[in-house]
Short mmCIF file of C-alpha atoms and ligand atoms in Angstrom, two decimals:
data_model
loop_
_atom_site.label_atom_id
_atom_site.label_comp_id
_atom_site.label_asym_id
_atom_site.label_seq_id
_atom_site.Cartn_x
_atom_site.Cartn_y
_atom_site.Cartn_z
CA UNK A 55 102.05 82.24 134.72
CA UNK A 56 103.61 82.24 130.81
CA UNK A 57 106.48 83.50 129.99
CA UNK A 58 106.30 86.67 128.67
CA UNK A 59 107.76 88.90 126.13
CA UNK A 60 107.93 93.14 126.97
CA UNK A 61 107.86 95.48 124.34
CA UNK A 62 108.05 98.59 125.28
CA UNK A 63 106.40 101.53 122.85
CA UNK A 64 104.26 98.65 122.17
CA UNK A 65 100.65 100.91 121.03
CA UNK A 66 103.46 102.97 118.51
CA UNK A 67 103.50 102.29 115.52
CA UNK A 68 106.10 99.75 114.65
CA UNK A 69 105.60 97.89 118.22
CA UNK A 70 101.51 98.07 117.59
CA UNK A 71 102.25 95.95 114.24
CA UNK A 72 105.18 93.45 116.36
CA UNK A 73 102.53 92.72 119.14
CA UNK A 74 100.09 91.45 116.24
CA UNK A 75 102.74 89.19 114.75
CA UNK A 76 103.88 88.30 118.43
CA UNK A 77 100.81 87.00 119.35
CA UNK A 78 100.00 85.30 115.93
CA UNK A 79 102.80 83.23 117.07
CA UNK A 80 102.11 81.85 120.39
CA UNK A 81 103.79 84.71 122.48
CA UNK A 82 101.82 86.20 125.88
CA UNK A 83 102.87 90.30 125.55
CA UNK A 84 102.75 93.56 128.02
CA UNK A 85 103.21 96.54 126.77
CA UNK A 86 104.46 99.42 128.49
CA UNK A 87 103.98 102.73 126.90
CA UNK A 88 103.66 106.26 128.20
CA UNK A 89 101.59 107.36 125.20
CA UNK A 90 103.85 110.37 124.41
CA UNK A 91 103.19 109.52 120.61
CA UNK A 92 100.84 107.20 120.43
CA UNK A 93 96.88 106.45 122.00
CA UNK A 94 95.22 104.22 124.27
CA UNK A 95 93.04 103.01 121.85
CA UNK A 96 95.37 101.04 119.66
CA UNK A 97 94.91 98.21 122.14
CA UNK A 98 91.78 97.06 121.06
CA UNK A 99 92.69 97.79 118.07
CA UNK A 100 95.01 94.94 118.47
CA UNK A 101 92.47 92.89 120.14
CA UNK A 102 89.82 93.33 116.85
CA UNK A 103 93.29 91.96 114.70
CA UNK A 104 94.27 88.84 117.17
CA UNK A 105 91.51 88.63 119.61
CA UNK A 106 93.98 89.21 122.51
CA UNK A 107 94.01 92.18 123.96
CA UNK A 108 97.99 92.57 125.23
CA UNK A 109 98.69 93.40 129.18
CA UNK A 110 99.41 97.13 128.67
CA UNK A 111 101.17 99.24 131.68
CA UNK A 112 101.64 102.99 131.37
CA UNK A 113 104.77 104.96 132.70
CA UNK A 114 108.08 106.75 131.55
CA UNK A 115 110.90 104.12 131.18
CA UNK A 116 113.63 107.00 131.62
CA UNK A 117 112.24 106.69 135.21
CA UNK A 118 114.62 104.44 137.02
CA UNK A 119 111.88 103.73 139.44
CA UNK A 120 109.34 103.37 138.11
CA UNK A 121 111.07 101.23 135.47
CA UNK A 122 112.55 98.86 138.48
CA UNK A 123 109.43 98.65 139.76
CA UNK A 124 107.98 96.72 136.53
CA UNK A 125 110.47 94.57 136.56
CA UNK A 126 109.06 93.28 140.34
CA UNK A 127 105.70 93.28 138.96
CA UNK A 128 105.93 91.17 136.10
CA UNK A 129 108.50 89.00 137.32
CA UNK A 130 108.29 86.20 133.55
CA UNK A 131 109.85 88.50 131.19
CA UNK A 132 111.70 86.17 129.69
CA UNK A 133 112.32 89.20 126.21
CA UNK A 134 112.14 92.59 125.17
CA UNK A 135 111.70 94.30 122.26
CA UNK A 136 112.50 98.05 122.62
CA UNK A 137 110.97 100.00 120.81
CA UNK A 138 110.16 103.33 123.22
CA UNK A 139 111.92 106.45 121.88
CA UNK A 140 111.78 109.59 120.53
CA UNK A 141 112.20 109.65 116.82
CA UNK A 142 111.12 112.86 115.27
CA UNK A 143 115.07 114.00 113.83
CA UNK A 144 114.09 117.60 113.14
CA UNK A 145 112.89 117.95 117.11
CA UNK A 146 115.67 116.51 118.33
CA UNK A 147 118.08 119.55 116.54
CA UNK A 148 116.18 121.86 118.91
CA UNK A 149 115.66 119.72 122.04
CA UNK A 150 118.74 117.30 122.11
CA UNK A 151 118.66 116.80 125.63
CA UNK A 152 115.07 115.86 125.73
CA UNK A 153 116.30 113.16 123.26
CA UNK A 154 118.98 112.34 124.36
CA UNK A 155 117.47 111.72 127.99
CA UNK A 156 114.56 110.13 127.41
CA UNK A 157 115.55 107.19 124.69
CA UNK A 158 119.41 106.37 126.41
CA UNK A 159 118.24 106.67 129.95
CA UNK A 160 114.90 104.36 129.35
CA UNK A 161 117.54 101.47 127.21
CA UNK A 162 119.97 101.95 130.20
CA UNK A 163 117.18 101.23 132.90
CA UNK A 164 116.25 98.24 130.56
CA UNK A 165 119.57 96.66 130.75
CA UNK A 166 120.03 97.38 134.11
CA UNK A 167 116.57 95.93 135.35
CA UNK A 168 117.37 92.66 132.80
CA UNK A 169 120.97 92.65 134.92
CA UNK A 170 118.84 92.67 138.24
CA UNK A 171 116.01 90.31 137.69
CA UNK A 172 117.63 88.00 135.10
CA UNK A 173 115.91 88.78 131.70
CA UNK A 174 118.14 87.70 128.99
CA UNK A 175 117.45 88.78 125.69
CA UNK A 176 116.33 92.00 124.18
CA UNK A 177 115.76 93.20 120.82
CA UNK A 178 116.87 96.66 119.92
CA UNK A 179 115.41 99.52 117.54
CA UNK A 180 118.16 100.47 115.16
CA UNK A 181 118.51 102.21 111.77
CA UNK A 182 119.96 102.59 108.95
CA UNK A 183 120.80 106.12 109.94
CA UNK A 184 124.18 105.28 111.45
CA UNK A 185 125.72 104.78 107.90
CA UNK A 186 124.60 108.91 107.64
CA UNK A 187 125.60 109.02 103.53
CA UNK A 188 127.38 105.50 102.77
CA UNK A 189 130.59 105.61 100.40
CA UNK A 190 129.27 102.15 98.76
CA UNK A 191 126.04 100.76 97.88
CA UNK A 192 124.26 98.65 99.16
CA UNK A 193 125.10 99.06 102.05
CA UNK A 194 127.00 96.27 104.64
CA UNK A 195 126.37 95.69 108.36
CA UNK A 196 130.37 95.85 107.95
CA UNK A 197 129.95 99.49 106.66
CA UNK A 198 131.51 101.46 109.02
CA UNK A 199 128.84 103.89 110.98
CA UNK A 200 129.71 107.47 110.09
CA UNK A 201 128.72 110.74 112.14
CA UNK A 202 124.72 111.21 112.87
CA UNK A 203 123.86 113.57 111.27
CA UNK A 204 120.37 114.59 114.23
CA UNK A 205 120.95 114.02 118.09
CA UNK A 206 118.24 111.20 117.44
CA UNK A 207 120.55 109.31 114.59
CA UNK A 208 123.57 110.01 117.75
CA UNK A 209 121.58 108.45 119.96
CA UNK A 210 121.01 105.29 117.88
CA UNK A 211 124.65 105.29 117.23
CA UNK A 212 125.25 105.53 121.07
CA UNK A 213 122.72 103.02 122.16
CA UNK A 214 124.35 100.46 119.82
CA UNK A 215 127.63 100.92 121.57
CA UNK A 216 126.06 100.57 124.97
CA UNK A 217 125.02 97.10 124.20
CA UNK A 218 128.10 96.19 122.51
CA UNK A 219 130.01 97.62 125.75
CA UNK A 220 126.92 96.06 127.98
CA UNK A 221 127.43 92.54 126.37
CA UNK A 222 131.38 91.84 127.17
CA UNK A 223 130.69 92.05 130.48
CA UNK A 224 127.19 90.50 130.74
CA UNK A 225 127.92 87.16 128.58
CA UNK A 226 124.64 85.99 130.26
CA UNK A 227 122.66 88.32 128.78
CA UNK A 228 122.10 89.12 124.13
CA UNK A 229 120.84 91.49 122.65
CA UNK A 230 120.29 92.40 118.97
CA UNK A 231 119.95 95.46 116.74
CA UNK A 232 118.12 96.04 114.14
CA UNK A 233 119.28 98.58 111.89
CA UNK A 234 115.94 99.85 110.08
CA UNK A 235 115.72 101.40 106.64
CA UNK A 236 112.24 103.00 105.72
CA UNK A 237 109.54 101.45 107.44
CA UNK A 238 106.02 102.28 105.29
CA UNK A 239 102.59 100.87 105.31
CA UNK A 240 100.10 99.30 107.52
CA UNK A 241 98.57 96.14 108.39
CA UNK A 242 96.58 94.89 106.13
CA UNK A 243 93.17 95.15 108.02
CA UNK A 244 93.71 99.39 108.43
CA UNK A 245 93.35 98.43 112.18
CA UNK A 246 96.86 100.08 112.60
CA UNK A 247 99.15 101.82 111.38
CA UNK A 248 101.50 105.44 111.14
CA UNK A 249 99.65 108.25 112.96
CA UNK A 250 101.95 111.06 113.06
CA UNK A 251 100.95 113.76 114.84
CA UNK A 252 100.98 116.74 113.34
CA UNK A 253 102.02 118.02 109.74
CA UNK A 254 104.16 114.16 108.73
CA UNK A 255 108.26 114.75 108.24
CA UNK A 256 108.31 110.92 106.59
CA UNK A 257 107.43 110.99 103.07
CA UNK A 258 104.29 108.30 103.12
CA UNK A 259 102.46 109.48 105.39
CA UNK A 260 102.71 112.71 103.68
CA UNK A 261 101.51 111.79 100.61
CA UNK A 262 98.53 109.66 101.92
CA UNK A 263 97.54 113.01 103.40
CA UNK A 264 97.77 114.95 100.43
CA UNK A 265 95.97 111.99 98.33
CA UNK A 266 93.23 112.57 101.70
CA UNK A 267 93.02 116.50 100.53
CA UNK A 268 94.42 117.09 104.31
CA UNK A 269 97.66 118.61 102.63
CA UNK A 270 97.44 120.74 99.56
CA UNK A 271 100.49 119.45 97.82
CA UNK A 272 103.58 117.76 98.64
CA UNK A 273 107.00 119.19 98.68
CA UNK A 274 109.32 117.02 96.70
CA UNK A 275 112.88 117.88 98.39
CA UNK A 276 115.17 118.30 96.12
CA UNK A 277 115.90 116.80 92.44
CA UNK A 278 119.27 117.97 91.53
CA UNK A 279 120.89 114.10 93.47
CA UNK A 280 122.64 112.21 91.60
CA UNK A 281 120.17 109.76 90.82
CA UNK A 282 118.29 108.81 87.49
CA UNK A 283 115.31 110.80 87.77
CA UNK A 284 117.48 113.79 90.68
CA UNK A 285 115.39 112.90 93.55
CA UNK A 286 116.75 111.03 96.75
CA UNK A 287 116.27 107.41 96.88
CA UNK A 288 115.79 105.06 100.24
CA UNK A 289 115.24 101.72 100.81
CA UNK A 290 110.85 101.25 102.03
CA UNK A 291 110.17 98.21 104.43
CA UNK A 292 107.39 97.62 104.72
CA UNK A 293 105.84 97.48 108.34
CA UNK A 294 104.28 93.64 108.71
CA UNK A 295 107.47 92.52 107.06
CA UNK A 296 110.26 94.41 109.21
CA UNK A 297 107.52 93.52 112.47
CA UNK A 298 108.11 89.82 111.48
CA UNK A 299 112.16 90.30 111.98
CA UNK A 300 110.98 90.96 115.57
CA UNK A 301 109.79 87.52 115.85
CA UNK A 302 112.49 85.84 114.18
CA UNK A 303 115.44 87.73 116.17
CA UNK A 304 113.42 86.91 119.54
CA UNK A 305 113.71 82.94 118.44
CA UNK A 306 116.75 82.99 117.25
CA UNK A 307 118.11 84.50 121.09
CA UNK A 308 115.39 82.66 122.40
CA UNK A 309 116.89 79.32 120.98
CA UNK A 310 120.36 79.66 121.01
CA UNK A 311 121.00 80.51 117.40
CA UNK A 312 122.76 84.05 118.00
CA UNK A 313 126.83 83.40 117.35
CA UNK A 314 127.06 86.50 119.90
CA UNK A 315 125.75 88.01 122.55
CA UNK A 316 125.51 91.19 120.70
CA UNK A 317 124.54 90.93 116.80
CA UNK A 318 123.08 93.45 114.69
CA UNK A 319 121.25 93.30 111.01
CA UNK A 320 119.89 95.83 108.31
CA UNK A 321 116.37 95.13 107.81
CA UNK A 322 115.59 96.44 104.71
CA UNK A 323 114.00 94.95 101.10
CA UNK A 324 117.58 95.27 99.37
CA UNK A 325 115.64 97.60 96.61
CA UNK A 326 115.86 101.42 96.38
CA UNK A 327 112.88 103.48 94.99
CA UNK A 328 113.29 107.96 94.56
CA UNK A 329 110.99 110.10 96.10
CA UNK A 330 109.29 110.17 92.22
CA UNK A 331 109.35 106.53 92.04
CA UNK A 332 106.75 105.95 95.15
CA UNK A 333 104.67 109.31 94.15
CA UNK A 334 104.29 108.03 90.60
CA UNK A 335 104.01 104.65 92.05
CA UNK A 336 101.12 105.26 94.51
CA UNK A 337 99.33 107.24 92.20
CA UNK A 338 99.41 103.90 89.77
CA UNK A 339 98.18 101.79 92.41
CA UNK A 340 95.39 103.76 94.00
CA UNK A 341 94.44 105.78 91.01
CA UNK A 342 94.48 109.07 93.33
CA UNK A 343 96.34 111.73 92.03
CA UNK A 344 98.68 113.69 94.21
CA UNK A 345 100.08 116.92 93.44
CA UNK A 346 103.43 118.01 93.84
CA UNK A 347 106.04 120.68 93.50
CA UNK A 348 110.00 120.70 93.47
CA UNK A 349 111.50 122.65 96.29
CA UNK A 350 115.23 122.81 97.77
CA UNK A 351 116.97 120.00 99.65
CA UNK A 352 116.21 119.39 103.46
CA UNK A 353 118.87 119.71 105.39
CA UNK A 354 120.65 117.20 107.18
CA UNK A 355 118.60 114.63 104.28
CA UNK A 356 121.03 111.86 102.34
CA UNK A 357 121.26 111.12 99.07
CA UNK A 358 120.91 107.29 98.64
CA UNK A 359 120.74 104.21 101.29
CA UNK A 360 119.17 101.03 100.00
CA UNK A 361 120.38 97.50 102.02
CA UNK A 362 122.17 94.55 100.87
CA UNK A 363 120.08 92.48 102.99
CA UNK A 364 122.05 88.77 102.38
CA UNK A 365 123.68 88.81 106.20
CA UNK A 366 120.33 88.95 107.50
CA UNK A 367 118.59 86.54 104.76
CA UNK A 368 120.99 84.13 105.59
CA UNK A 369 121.58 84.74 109.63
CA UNK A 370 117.89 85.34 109.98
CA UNK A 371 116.34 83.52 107.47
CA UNK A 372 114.12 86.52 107.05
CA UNK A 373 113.53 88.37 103.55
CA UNK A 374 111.00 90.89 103.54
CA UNK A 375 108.07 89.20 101.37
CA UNK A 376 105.40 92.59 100.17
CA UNK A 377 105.86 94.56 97.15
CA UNK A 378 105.73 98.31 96.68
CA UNK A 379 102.81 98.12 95.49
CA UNK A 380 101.37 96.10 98.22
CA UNK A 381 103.05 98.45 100.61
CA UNK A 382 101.50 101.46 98.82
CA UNK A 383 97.92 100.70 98.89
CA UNK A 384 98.18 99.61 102.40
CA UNK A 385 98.78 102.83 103.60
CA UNK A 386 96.62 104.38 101.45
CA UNK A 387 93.70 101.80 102.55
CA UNK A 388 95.02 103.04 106.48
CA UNK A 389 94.51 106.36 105.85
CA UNK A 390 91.02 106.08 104.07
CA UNK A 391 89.88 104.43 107.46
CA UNK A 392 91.20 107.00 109.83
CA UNK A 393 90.16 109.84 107.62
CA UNK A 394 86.49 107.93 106.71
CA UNK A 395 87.18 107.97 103.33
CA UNK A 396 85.02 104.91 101.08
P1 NAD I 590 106.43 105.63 117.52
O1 NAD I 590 106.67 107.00 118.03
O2 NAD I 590 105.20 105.31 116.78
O3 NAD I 590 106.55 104.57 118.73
C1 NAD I 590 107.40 104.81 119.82
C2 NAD I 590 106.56 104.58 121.06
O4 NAD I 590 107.37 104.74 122.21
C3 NAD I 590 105.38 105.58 121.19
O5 NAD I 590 104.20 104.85 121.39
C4 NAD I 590 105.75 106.43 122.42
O6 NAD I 590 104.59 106.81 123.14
C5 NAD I 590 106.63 105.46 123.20
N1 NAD I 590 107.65 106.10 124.07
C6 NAD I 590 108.57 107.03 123.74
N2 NAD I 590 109.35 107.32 124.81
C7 NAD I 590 108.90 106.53 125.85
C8 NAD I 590 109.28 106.36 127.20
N3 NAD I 590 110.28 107.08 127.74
N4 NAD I 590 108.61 105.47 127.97
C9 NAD I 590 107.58 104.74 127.44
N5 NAD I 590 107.16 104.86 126.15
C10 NAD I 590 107.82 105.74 125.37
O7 NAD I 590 107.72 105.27 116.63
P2 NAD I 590 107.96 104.05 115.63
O8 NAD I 590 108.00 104.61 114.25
O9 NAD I 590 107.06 102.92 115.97
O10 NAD I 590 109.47 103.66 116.02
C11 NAD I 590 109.71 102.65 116.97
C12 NAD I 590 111.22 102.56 117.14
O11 NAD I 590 111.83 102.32 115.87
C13 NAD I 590 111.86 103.83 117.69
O12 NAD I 590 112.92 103.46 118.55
C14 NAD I 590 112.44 104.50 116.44
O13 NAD I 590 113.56 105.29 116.76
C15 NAD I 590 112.84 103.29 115.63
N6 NAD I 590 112.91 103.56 114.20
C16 NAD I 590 111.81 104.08 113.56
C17 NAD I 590 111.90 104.35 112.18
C18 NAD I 590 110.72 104.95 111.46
O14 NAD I 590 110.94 105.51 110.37
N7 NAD I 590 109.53 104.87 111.98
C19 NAD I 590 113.07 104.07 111.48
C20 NAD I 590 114.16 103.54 112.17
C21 NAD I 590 114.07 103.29 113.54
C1 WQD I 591 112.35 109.99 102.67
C2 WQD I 591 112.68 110.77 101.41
C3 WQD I 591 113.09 113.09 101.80
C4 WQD I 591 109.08 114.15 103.08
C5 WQD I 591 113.83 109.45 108.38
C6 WQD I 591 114.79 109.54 109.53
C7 WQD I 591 115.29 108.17 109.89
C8 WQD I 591 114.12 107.25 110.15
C9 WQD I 591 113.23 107.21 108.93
C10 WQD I 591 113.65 107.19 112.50
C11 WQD I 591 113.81 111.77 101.62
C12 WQD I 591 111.86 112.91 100.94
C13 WQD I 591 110.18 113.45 102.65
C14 WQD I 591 108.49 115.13 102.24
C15 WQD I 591 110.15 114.63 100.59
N1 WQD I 591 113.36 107.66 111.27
N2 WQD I 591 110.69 113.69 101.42
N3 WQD I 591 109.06 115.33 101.01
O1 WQD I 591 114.60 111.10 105.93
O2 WQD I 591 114.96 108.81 104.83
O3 WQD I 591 114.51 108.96 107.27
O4 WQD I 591 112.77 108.56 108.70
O5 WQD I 591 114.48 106.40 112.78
O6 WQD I 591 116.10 108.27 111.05
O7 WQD I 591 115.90 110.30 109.11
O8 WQD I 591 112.69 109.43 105.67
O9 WQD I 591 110.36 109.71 104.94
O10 WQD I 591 111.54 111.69 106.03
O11 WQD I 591 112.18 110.96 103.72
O12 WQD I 591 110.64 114.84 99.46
O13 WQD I 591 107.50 115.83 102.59
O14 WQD I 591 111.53 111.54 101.03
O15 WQD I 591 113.87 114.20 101.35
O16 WQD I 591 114.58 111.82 100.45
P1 WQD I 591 114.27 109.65 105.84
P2 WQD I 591 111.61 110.48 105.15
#
């Protein structure tokens, strides 16, 4: 039997794109998933993209058991990529213990079933929003992380200190973090991509919807920042680009490379673009227009994040490689196929 690589929330949407570029690179995958936000069918999905449909196994990793269990059943993990969480911030204000549950207990099982059965590297799902609002831009890996400002950012922030506590005493045993900005788009054969359920909080998705007539206009939040044109500005990855990382961290763990046993990277493009920037932007691109109106600030939002990326360029030898542009018209391309739009 192969050795084989686990990544868990593997039909979501950023694992869905790291299985394709997993298997485009020689690696067997299982999935496990308990399809809280995300459906069955992205599987073959996967399979129309690669022509391998992934071993997929469905239960709650915050189950202990259950989670032990998996690790006697598929007994070659040799990785994991974790990307199984909660992530919705605004839900996690009202149900912090759901969150904070569900995405610390299910990493904690993780580690302790990689202690137990002798899996040695893992790849973790970070982001960007442990800086919360950043003094100095771009922003450093050396930044120091500042107060979340959404149990969900906390329990990023937490999680990253249980595998820096985790790895001094488990020197056997790395693990790496990768601190997210914006991830955006979709693969390029609208296969997969973001399906948020219900009305979208990310920007992107919203504005696909509106260009799809699903919304009647998008909310721009806020343009009294201090940025050129007053609205916020963030640093968008795109998808295929930041699922690539995935890859590269896994080999670089997977062939001695790391210079720790706990490391940790931005993954971002190094380039900021405001909330006017990517409407005006997408609009160019797909010649849709999408209407818009001004409101007040959401709460809790930042003003500006965009990476300095060079740690990971050089550590990883990664860069992200797609434009805006690109990016743009892949989502809008995803979202013509799910909505059956020529
Ligand atoms: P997603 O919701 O599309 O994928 C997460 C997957 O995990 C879903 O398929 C869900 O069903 C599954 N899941 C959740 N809890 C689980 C559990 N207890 N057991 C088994 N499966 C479980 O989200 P995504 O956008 O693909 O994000 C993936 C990871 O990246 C998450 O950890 C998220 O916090 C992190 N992240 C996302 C963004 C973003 O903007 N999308 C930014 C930074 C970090
Ligand atoms: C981007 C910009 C909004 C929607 C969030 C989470 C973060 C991570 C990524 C999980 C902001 C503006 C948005 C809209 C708008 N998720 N906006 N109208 O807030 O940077 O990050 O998603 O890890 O943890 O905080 O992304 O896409 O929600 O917003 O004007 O309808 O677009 O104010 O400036 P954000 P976003």
């Amino acid at each position: 039997m192969s050795k084989q690589i686990l990544v868990t929330g593997g039909t979501g949407y950023i694992g869905s794109h790291t299985v394709v570029e997993l298997q485009n690179s020689g690696f067997d995958v299982v999935i496990v998933d308990d399809l809280s936000n995300s459906q069955i069918e992205v599987l073959d999905n996967i399979e129309k993209i690669t022509g391998i449909k992934p071993a997929f196994e469905k239960f709650d990793l915050s189950d202990s058991a259950l989670t032990d269990n998996f690790f006697k059943q598929y007994s070659n993990i040799e990785a994991i990529i974790h990307f199984a969480a909660y992530k919705a911030v605004g839900e996690s204000v009202q149900k912090p213990l759901e969150y904070y549950r569900n995405n610390l207990n299910s990493l904690m099982n993780l580690l302790a079933g990689m202690k137990k059965y002798g899996v040695a590297h893992m790849v973790f799902s970070s982001s960007c929003t442990v800086y919360g609002q950043p003094d100095k831009l771009p922003v450093t890996e050396s930044t120091p992380r500042k107060e979340a400002e959404s149990p969900y950012g906390n329990t990023k922030a937490i999680a990253e200190d249980i595998l820096r506590d985790f790895a001094r005493v488990n020197k056997d045993i790395n693990s790496i973090a990768l601190r997210y900005f914006n991830p955006v788009g979709a693969h390029e054969s609208a296969l997969i991509g973001e399906l948020p359920v219900g009305v979208p909080n990310n920007l992107l998705p919203f504005i696909t919807q509106t260009a799809a007539g699903l919304r009647d206009e998008l909310s721009i939040f806020g343009d009294d920042y201090d940025t050129p044109d007053g609205t916020a500005i963030r640093d968008y990855i795109n998808v295929v680009d930041l699922s690539k990382a995935h890859v590269v961290a896994i080999n670089r763990m997977l062939q001695n490379k790391n210079k720790a046993n706990y490391e940790y990277f931005n993954v971002g493009t190094g380039e900021g673009y405001s909330v006017m920037q990517l409407v005006k932007t997408f609009i160019e691109v797909t010649g849709v227009d999408v209407k818009y109106k001004i409101v007040g600030r959401r709460e809790g939002d930042i003003e500006k994040i965009w990476a300095d990326t060079s740690y990971g360029n050089k550590e990883l030898g990664w860069k992200a490689e797609k434009t805006l542009e690109e990016t743009l018209a892949s989502a809008w391309k995803w979202e013509k196929n799910i909505r059956g739009i020529k």
